[in-house]
CSV table of C-alpha atoms in Angstrom, one decimal:
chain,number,residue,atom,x,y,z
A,1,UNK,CA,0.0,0.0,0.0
A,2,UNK,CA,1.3,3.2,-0.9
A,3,UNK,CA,1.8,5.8,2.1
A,4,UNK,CA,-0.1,8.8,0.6
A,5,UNK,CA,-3.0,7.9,-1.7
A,6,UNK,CA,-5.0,10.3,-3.7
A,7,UNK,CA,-7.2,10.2,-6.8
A,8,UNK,CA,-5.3,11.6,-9.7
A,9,UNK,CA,-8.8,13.0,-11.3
A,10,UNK,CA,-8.7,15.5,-13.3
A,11,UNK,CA,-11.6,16.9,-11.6
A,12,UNK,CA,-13.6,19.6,-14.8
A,13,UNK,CA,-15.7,21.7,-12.5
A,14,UNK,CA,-17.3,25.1,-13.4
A,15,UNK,CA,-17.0,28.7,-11.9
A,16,UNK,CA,-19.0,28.4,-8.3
A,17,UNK,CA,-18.7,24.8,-7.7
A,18,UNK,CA,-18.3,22.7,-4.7
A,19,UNK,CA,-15.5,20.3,-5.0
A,20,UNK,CA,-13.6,17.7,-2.5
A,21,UNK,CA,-10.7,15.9,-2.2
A,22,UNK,CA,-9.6,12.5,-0.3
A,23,UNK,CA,-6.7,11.3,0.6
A,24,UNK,CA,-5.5,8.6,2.5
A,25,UNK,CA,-2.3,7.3,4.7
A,26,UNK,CA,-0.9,4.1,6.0
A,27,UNK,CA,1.4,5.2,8.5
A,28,UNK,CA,-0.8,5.4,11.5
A,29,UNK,CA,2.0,7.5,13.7
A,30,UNK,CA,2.3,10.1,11.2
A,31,UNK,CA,1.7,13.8,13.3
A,32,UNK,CA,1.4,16.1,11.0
A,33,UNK,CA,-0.7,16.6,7.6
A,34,UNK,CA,-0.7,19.1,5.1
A,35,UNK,CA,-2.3,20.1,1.8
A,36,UNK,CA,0.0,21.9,-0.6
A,37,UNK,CA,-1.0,23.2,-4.2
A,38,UNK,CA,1.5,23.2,-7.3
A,39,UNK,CA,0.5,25.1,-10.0
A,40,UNK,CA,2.0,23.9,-13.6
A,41,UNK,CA,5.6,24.7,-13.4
A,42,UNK,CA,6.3,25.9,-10.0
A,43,UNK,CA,7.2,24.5,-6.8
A,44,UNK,CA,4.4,23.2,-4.3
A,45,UNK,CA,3.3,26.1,-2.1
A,46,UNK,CA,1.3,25.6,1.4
A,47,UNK,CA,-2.5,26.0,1.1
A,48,UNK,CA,-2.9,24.7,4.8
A,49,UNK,CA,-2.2,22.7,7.6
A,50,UNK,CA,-5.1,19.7,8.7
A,51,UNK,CA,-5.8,19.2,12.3
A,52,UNK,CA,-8.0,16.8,13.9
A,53,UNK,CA,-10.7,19.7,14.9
A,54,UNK,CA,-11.3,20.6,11.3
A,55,UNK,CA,-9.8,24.3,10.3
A,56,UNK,CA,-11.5,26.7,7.0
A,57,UNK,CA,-9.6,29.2,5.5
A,58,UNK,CA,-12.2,31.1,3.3
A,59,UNK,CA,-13.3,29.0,0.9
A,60,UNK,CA,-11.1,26.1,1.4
A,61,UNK,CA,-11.9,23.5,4.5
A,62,UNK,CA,-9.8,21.0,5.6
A,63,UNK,CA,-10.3,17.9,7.7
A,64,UNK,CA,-9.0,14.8,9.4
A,65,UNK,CA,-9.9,11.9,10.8
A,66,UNK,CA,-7.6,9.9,12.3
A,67,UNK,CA,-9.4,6.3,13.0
A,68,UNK,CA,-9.6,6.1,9.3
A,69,UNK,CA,-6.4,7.8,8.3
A,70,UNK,CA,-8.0,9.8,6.1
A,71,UNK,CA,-8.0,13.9,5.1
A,72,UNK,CA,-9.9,15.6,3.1
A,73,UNK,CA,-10.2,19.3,1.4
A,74,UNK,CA,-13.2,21.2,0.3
A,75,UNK,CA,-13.2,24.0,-2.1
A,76,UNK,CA,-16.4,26.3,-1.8
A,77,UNK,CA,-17.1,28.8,-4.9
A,78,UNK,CA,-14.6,27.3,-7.3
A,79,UNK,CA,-12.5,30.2,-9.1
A,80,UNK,CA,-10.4,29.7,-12.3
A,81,UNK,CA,-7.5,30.5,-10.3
A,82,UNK,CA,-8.1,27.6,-8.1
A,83,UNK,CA,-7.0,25.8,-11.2
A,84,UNK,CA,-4.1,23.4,-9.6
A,85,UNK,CA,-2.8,20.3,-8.9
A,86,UNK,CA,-3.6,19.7,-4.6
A,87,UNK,CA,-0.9,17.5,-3.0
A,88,UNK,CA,-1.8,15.5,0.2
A,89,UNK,CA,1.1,15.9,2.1
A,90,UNK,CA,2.1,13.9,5.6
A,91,UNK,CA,5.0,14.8,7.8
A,92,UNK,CA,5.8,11.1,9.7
A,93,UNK,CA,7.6,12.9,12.4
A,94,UNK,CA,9.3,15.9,13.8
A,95,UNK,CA,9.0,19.1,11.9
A,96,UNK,CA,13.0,18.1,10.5
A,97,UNK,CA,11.9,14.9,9.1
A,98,UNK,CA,11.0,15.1,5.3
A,99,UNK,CA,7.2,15.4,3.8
A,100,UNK,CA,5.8,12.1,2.1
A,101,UNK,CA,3.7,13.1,-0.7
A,102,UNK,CA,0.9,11.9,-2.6
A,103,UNK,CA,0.7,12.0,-6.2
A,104,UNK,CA,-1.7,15.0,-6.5
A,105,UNK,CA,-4.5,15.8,-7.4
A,106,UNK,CA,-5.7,17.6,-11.0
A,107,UNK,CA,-8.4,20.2,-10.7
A,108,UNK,CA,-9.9,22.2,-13.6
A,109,UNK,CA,-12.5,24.7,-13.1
A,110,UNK,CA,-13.9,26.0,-16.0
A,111,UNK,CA,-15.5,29.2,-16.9
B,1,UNK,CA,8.1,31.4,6.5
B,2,UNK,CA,11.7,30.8,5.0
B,3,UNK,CA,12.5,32.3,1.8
B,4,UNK,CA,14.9,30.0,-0.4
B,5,UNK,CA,17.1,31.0,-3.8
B,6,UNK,CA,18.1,27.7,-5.7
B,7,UNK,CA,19.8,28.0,-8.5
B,8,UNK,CA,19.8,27.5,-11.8
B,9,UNK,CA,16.1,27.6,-12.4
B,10,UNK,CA,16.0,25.8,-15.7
B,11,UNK,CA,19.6,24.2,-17.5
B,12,UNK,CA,19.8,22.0,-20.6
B,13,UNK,CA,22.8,19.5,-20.6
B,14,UNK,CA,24.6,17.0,-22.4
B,15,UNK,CA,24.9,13.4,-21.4
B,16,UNK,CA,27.6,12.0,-19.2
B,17,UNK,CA,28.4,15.8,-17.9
B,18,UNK,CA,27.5,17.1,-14.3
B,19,UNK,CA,25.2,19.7,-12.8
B,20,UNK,CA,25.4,21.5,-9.6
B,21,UNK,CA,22.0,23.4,-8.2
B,22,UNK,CA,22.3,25.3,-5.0
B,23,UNK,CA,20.0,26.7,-2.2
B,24,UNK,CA,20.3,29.3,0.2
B,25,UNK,CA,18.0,29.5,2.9
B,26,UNK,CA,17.3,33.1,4.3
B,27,UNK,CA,17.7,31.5,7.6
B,28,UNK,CA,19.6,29.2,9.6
B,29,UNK,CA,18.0,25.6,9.2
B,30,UNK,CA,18.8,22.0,10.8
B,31,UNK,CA,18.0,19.9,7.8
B,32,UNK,CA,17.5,20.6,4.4
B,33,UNK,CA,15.8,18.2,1.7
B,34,UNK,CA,16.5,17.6,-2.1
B,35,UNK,CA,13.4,15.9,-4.0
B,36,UNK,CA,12.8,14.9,-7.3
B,37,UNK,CA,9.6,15.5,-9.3
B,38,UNK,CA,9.3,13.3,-12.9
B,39,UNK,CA,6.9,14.8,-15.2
B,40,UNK,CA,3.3,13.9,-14.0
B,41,UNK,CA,4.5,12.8,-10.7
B,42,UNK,CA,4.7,13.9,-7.2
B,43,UNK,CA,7.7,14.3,-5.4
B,44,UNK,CA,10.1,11.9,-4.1
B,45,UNK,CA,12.7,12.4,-1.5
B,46,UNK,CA,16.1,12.0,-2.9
B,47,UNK,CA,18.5,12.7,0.5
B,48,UNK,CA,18.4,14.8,3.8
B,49,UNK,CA,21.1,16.9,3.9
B,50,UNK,CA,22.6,17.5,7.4
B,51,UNK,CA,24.6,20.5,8.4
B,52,UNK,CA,28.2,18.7,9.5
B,53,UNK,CA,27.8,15.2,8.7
B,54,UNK,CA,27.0,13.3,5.2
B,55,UNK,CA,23.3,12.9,3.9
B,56,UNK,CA,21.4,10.7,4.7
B,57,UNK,CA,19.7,9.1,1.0
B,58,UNK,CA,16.6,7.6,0.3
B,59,UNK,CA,16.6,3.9,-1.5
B,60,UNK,CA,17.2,4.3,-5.1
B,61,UNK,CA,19.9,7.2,-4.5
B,62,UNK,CA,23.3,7.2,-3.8
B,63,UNK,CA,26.4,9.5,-3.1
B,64,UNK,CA,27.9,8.6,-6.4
B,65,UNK,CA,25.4,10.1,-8.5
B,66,UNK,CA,24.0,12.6,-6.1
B,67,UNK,CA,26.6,14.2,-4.2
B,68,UNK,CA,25.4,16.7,-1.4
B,69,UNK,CA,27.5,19.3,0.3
B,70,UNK,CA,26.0,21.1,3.7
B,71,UNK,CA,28.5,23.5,4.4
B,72,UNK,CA,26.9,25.7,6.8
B,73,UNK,CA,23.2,26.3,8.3
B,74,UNK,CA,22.0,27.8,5.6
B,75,UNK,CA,23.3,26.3,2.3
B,76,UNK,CA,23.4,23.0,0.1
B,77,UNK,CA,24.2,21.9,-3.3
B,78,UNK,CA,23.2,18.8,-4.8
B,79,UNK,CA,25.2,17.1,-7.6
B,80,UNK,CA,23.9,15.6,-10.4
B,81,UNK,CA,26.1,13.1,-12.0
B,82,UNK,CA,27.3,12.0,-15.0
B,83,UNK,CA,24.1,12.9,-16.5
B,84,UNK,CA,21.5,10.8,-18.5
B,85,UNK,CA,18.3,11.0,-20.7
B,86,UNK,CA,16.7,9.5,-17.2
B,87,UNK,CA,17.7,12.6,-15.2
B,88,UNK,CA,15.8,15.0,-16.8
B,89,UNK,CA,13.5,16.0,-14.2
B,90,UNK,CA,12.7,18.5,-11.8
B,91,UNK,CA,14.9,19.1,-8.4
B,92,UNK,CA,13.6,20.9,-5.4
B,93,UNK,CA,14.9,21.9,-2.2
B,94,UNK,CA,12.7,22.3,0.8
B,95,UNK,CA,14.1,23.4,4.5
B,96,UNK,CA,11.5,23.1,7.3
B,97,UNK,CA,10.7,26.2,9.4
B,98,UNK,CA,10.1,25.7,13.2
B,99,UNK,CA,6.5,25.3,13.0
B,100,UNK,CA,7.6,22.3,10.7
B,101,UNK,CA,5.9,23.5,7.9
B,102,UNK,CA,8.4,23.2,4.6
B,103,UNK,CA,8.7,25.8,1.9
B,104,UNK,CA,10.4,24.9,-0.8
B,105,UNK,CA,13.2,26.5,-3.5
B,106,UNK,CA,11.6,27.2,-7.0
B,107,UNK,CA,13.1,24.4,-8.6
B,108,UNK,CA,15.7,23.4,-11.1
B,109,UNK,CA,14.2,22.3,-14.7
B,110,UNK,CA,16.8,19.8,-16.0
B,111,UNK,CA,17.1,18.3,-19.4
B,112,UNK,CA,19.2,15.7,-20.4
B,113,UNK,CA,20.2,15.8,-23.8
């Protein structure tokens, strides 16, 4: 089993949709969880952290649940500019131990 | 958040030559990390570099063909070897902050010719 999972889509949405993500990890000790976005040609950037309680930033809502080691992201009012690939991204230990990423996923939205 | 230069952004090379890509950190870090990203794929970790000792690399990587210099707290270079087709790719640095979130360098587009 892989230790990041996510569907690749692409997801096509239009303007103003809803749309989630899933993701899922293996290592049950992992501590910290993170979604990052990478737009075509550019290094991945932080969108936000994941904690257990559940955290929104504006239109974006992030959650995880740990008895299923699984996250997930919502994106509310879907811009064009939200046009990205969305990484699941776990950190197993400390903050100096390296990320372990998924494979992304693909999100169109179209006007 | 940590602001990191790596260098060169983009370089187009022959086969069997060598490339060097730096980062600088804009602060003093513990570890620094050097992935790889294929085209269409996420990134996997090639070697943690540590400040004062040699880096520590993932399966699949060695010292040979990716050396790694950490010369001070807020520096590394990664080496790539003796260059093939198979090496085109991009490399990123990342150095985590104390919060342990990880920004990473803009990236280094590599093409093997």
């Amino acid at each position: 089993r892989k230790e990041v999972e996510q569907d690749p889509g692409p997801f096509n949405v239009p303007e103003g949709a809803t749309v989630a993500f899933n993701c899922t990890y293996s290592n049950s000790a992992s501590q910290s969880f993170f979604w990052y976005r990478q737009d075509c040609r550019k290094e991945p950037k932080l969108l936000m952290s994941v904690y257990s309680s559940g955290n929104e930033d504006g239109r974006f809502t992030a959650q995880l649940n740990r008895a299923s080691q699984y996250i997930s992201l919502l994106i509310r009012d879907s811009k064009l500019s939200d046009s990205a690939t969305y990484l699941c991204v776990i950190l197993g230990g400390s903050g100096n131990t390296p990320l372990v990423f998924g494979k992304g996923t693909r999100l169109s939205v179209i006007a | 958040s940590a602001v990191i230069s790596q260098k060169p952004s983009r370089d187009i090379c022959q086969r069997g030559t060598s490339l060097t890509i730096q980062c600088q950190v804009d602060s003093q870090v513990t570890m620094m990390f050097w992935y790889r990203q294929q085209p269409g794929q996420s990134l996997t970790l090639i070697a943690t570099a540590n400040q004062g000792s040699e880096a520590t690399y993932e399966s699949g990587f060695v010292i040979d063909k990716f050396p790694i210099s950490r010369p001070n707290l807020t520096f590394s270079t990664l080496t790539v070897s003796n260059m093939s087709p198979e090496d085109s790719s991009i490399y990123l640095c990342s150095a985590p902050t104390e919060t342990g979130i990880q920004y990473f360098g803009a990236g280094t587009r590599l093409s093997v010719l």
